[in-house]
PDB file of C-alpha atoms in Angstrom:
ATOM      1  CA  MET O   4       0.000   0.000   0.000  1.00  0.00           C
ATOM      2  CA  ALA O   5       1.339   3.418  -0.948  1.00  0.00           C
ATOM      3  CA  ARG O   6       1.738   5.982   1.788  1.00  0.00           C
ATOM      4  CA  VAL O   7       0.663   9.555   1.301  1.00  0.00           C
ATOM      5  CA  HIS O   8       2.733  12.329   2.808  1.00  0.00           C
ATOM      6  CA  VAL O   9       1.307  15.825   2.740  1.00  0.00           C
ATOM      7  CA  ILE O  10       3.969  18.321   1.808  1.00  0.00           C
ATOM      8  CA  ASP O  11       1.664  21.311   1.659  1.00  0.00           C
ATOM      9  CA  ASN O  12      -2.033  22.053   1.586  1.00  0.00           C
ATOM     10  CA  ILE O  13      -3.624  23.421  -1.565  1.00  0.00           C
ATOM     11  CA  VAL O  14      -5.948  25.751   0.340  1.00  0.00           C
ATOM     12  CA  LYS O  15      -4.472  28.531   2.422  1.00  0.00           C
ATOM     13  CA  SER O  16      -7.143  31.188   1.971  1.00  0.00           C
ATOM     14  CA  GLU O  17     -10.789  31.665   1.108  1.00  0.00           C
ATOM     15  CA  ASP O  18      -9.753  32.559  -2.459  1.00  0.00           C
ATOM     16  CA  ASP O  19      -7.953  29.210  -2.745  1.00  0.00           C
ATOM     17  CA  TRP O  20     -11.088  27.457  -1.464  1.00  0.00           C
ATOM     18  CA  ARG O  21     -13.275  29.202  -4.067  1.00  0.00           C
ATOM     19  CA  GLU O  22     -11.034  27.759  -6.776  1.00  0.00           C
ATOM     20  CA  ILE O  23     -11.605  24.144  -5.691  1.00  0.00           C
ATOM     21  CA  GLU O  24     -14.947  24.020  -3.872  1.00  0.00           C
ATOM     22  CA  ASP O  25     -16.854  22.930  -6.970  1.00  0.00           C
ATOM     23  CA  ARG O  26     -14.849  19.703  -6.951  1.00  0.00           C
ATOM     24  CA  PHE O  27     -16.928  18.539  -3.984  1.00  0.00           C
ATOM     25  CA  GLN O  28     -19.790  17.085  -5.972  1.00  0.00           C
ATOM     26  CA  PRO O  29     -21.904  14.274  -4.494  1.00  0.00           C
ATOM     27  CA  THR O  30     -21.443  11.579  -7.114  1.00  0.00           C
ATOM     28  CA  LEU O  31     -21.457   7.841  -6.560  1.00  0.00           C
ATOM     29  CA  ASP O  32     -18.047   7.480  -8.211  1.00  0.00           C
ATOM     30  CA  ARG O  33     -16.574   9.170  -5.099  1.00  0.00           C
ATOM     31  CA  ILE O  34     -17.132   5.893  -3.265  1.00  0.00           C
ATOM     32  CA  ALA O  35     -13.783   4.245  -3.786  1.00  0.00           C
ATOM     33  CA  ASP O  36     -13.110   1.366  -1.412  1.00  0.00           C
ATOM     34  CA  PRO O  37     -14.768  -0.733  -2.640  1.00  0.00           C
ATOM     35  CA  PRO O  38     -15.908   1.079  -5.757  1.00  0.00           C
ATOM     36  CA  TYR O  39     -19.610   1.836  -5.813  1.00  0.00           C
ATOM     37  CA  LYS O  40     -20.183  -0.588  -8.682  1.00  0.00           C
ATOM     38  CA  ASP O  41     -19.129  -3.445  -6.377  1.00  0.00           C
ATOM     39  CA  LEU O  42     -21.442  -2.503  -3.497  1.00  0.00           C
ATOM     40  CA  LYS O  43     -24.544  -4.137  -4.988  1.00  0.00           C
ATOM     41  CA  LYS O  44     -22.674  -7.447  -5.292  1.00  0.00           C
ATOM     42  CA  LEU O  45     -21.426  -7.133  -1.703  1.00  0.00           C
ATOM     43  CA  LYS O  46     -24.918  -6.272  -0.488  1.00  0.00           C
ATOM     44  CA  LYS O  47     -26.106  -9.684  -1.686  1.00  0.00           C
ATOM     45  CA  SER O  48     -23.468 -11.350   0.504  1.00  0.00           C
ATOM     46  CA  ASP O  49     -23.518 -11.666   4.269  1.00  0.00           C
ATOM     47  CA  LYS O  50     -21.275  -8.600   4.674  1.00  0.00           C
ATOM     48  CA  PHE O  51     -22.340  -5.584   6.734  1.00  0.00           C
ATOM     49  CA  ILE O  52     -21.738  -2.611   4.457  1.00  0.00           C
ATOM     50  CA  MET O  53     -20.779   0.755   5.979  1.00  0.00           C
ATOM     51  CA  LEU O  54     -20.430   4.112   4.265  1.00  0.00           C
ATOM     52  CA  LEU O  55     -17.606   6.186   5.751  1.00  0.00           C
ATOM     53  CA  ILE O  56     -18.389   9.904   5.784  1.00  0.00           C
ATOM     54  CA  PHE O  57     -15.866  12.500   6.881  1.00  0.00           C
ATOM     55  CA  ASN O  58     -17.346  15.244   8.975  1.00  0.00           C
ATOM     56  CA  PRO O  59     -16.201  18.753   8.018  1.00  0.00           C
ATOM     57  CA  TRP O  60     -13.544  18.807  10.719  1.00  0.00           C
ATOM     58  CA  GLU O  61     -11.773  15.873   9.053  1.00  0.00           C
ATOM     59  CA  TRP O  62     -12.138  17.367   5.579  1.00  0.00           C
ATOM     60  CA  GLY O  63     -11.165  20.780   6.910  1.00  0.00           C
ATOM     61  CA  PHE O  64      -7.801  19.795   8.252  1.00  0.00           C
ATOM     62  CA  ARG O  65      -7.072  17.648   5.222  1.00  0.00           C
ATOM     63  CA  ILE O  66      -7.793  20.625   2.954  1.00  0.00           C
ATOM     64  CA  LEU O  67      -6.391  23.521   5.004  1.00  0.00           C
ATOM     65  CA  GLY O  68      -3.899  21.768   7.198  1.00  0.00           C
ATOM     66  CA  PHE O  69      -4.381  21.089  10.871  1.00  0.00           C
ATOM     67  CA  THR O  70      -2.953  24.291  12.349  1.00  0.00           C
ATOM     68  CA  ASN O  71      -4.417  26.479   9.623  1.00  0.00           C
ATOM     69  CA  LEU O  72      -7.922  25.093  10.226  1.00  0.00           C
ATOM     70  CA  ILE O  73      -7.714  25.767  13.953  1.00  0.00           C
ATOM     71  CA  ARG O  74      -6.444  29.305  13.357  1.00  0.00           C
ATOM     72  CA  LYS O  75      -9.195  30.014  10.843  1.00  0.00           C
ATOM     73  CA  ILE O  76     -11.919  28.729  13.179  1.00  0.00           C
ATOM     74  CA  TYR O  77     -10.909  31.467  15.602  1.00  0.00           C
ATOM     75  CA  ARG O  78      -9.791  34.200  13.170  1.00  0.00           C
ATOM     76  CA  GLU O  79     -12.002  33.627  10.097  1.00  0.00           C
ATOM     77  CA  PRO O  80     -15.083  31.771  11.353  1.00  0.00           C
ATOM     78  CA  ALA O  81     -17.328  32.958   8.505  1.00  0.00           C
ATOM     79  CA  PHE O  82     -14.969  31.408   5.943  1.00  0.00           C
ATOM     80  CA  VAL O  83     -14.800  28.118   7.856  1.00  0.00           C
ATOM     81  CA  ARG O  84     -18.608  28.032   8.115  1.00  0.00           C
ATOM     82  CA  ARG O  85     -18.953  28.550   4.354  1.00  0.00           C
ATOM     83  CA  MET O  86     -16.416  25.814   3.669  1.00  0.00           C
ATOM     84  CA  PHE O  87     -18.090  23.444   6.137  1.00  0.00           C
ATOM     85  CA  ASP O  88     -21.519  24.210   4.649  1.00  0.00           C
ATOM     86  CA  ARG O  89     -20.267  23.164   1.217  1.00  0.00           C
ATOM     87  CA  LEU O  90     -18.704  19.991   2.573  1.00  0.00           C
ATOM     88  CA  VAL O  91     -21.830  19.119   4.570  1.00  0.00           C
ATOM     89  CA  LYS O  92     -24.027  19.628   1.526  1.00  0.00           C
ATOM     90  CA  SER O  93     -21.856  17.337  -0.580  1.00  0.00           C
ATOM     91  CA  GLN O  94     -21.565  14.629   2.073  1.00  0.00           C
ATOM     92  CA  SER O  95     -25.284  14.823   2.949  1.00  0.00           C
ATOM     93  CA  GLU O  96     -26.315  14.396  -0.668  1.00  0.00           C
ATOM     94  CA  LEU O  97     -23.934  11.464  -1.086  1.00  0.00           C
ATOM     95  CA  MET O  98     -25.369   9.823   2.035  1.00  0.00           C
ATOM     96  CA  LYS O  99     -28.919  10.248   0.709  1.00  0.00           C
ATOM     97  CA  MET O 100     -27.965   8.771  -2.669  1.00  0.00           C
ATOM     98  CA  VAL O 101     -26.417   5.690  -1.122  1.00  0.00           C
ATOM     99  CA  ILE O 102     -29.299   5.215   1.308  1.00  0.00           C
ATOM    100  CA  ASP O 103     -31.811   5.543  -1.542  1.00  0.00           C
ATOM    101  CA  GLU O 104     -29.882   2.918  -3.513  1.00  0.00           C
ATOM    102  CA  GLY O 105     -30.189   0.552  -0.545  1.00  0.00           C
ATOM    103  CA  VAL O 106     -26.595  -0.636  -0.689  1.00  0.00           C
ATOM    104  CA  VAL O 107     -25.433   0.194   2.843  1.00  0.00           C
ATOM    105  CA  ASP O 108     -26.388  -1.155   6.241  1.00  0.00           C
ATOM    106  CA  GLY O 109     -24.961   1.734   8.212  1.00  0.00           C
ATOM    107  CA  ILE O 110     -23.065   5.008   8.150  1.00  0.00           C
ATOM    108  CA  TRP O 111     -19.834   5.714   9.989  1.00  0.00           C
ATOM    109  CA  MET O 112     -19.055   9.393  10.469  1.00  0.00           C
ATOM    110  CA  TRP O 113     -15.346  10.024  10.926  1.00  0.00           C
ATOM    111  CA  GLY O 114     -13.747  13.101  12.385  1.00  0.00           C
ATOM    112  CA  ASP O 115     -10.661  12.959  14.580  1.00  0.00           C
ATOM    113  CA  SER O 116     -11.167  16.003  16.816  1.00  0.00           C
ATOM    114  CA  ALA O 117      -9.207  15.257  19.979  1.00  0.00           C
ATOM    115  CA  TYR O 118      -6.057  13.725  21.377  1.00  0.00           C
ATOM    116  CA  ASN O 119      -5.424  12.066  24.732  1.00  0.00           C
ATOM    117  CA  SER O 120      -4.824  15.472  26.313  1.00  0.00           C
ATOM    118  CA  GLY O 121      -8.159  16.918  25.151  1.00  0.00           C
ATOM    119  CA  PRO O 122     -10.006  18.378  22.183  1.00  0.00           C
ATOM    120  CA  PHE O 123      -8.220  20.333  19.463  1.00  0.00           C
ATOM    121  CA  ILE O 124     -10.687  23.235  19.769  1.00  0.00           C
ATOM    122  CA  SER O 125     -12.721  24.541  22.673  1.00  0.00           C
ATOM    123  CA  PRO O 126     -16.023  22.848  23.561  1.00  0.00           C
ATOM    124  CA  GLU O 127     -17.782  26.082  22.570  1.00  0.00           C
ATOM    125  CA  LYS O 128     -16.236  26.041  19.086  1.00  0.00           C
ATOM    126  CA  TYR O 129     -16.975  22.338  18.779  1.00  0.00           C
ATOM    127  CA  ARG O 130     -20.650  22.993  19.562  1.00  0.00           C
ATOM    128  CA  GLU O 131     -20.678  25.879  17.120  1.00  0.00           C
ATOM    129  CA  PHE O 132     -18.956  24.182  14.174  1.00  0.00           C
ATOM    130  CA  ILE O 133     -19.250  20.417  14.563  1.00  0.00           C
ATOM    131  CA  THR O 134     -22.333  19.536  16.631  1.00  0.00           C
ATOM    132  CA  PRO O 135     -24.800  20.922  14.049  1.00  0.00           C
ATOM    133  CA  VAL O 136     -23.157  18.723  11.413  1.00  0.00           C
ATOM    134  CA  HIS O 137     -23.510  15.654  13.602  1.00  0.00           C
ATOM    135  CA  LYS O 138     -27.223  16.384  13.879  1.00  0.00           C
ATOM    136  CA  ILE O 139     -27.626  16.730  10.110  1.00  0.00           C
ATOM    137  CA  PHE O 140     -25.700  13.540   9.368  1.00  0.00           C
ATOM    138  CA  CYS O 141     -27.432  11.567  12.123  1.00  0.00           C
ATOM    139  CA  ASN O 142     -30.867  12.601  10.892  1.00  0.00           C
ATOM    140  CA  ILE O 143     -29.985  11.381   7.412  1.00  0.00           C
ATOM    141  CA  ALA O 144     -28.396   8.167   8.703  1.00  0.00           C
ATOM    142  CA  LYS O 145     -31.514   7.278  10.676  1.00  0.00           C
ATOM    143  CA  LYS O 146     -33.070   6.385   7.338  1.00  0.00           C
ATOM    144  CA  THR O 147     -30.740   3.393   6.847  1.00  0.00           C
TER     145      THR O 147
END
């Protein structure tokens, strides 16, 4: 398996984000492991099929970089909200598509937001930026 090492992040500013945000389209070909075309075959087996969805925190630090995301949450919250809104829309639509197709048994929402010494952002910022997303994703996932 190839390892990926991030040398730099493509997005450093809101202008950078505007240049790439349209890439986040909810299409079934974004499901990669296994590819979407194989899910229907797997669904007929005895396997429990999960869809992994990144919450915006996970996408955010992959796009902006860990430190840059944290700084922007505190210094440029309106930009982070706009970015998160776009990511939530894309992920929500993808979840709905997969649920409607009936090829998953559950949804796993991933977002690494703490370490053993505590959360990466304050509880207040977590409630402001992440908790609403959990509610949206959980309401959609209840349909599985």
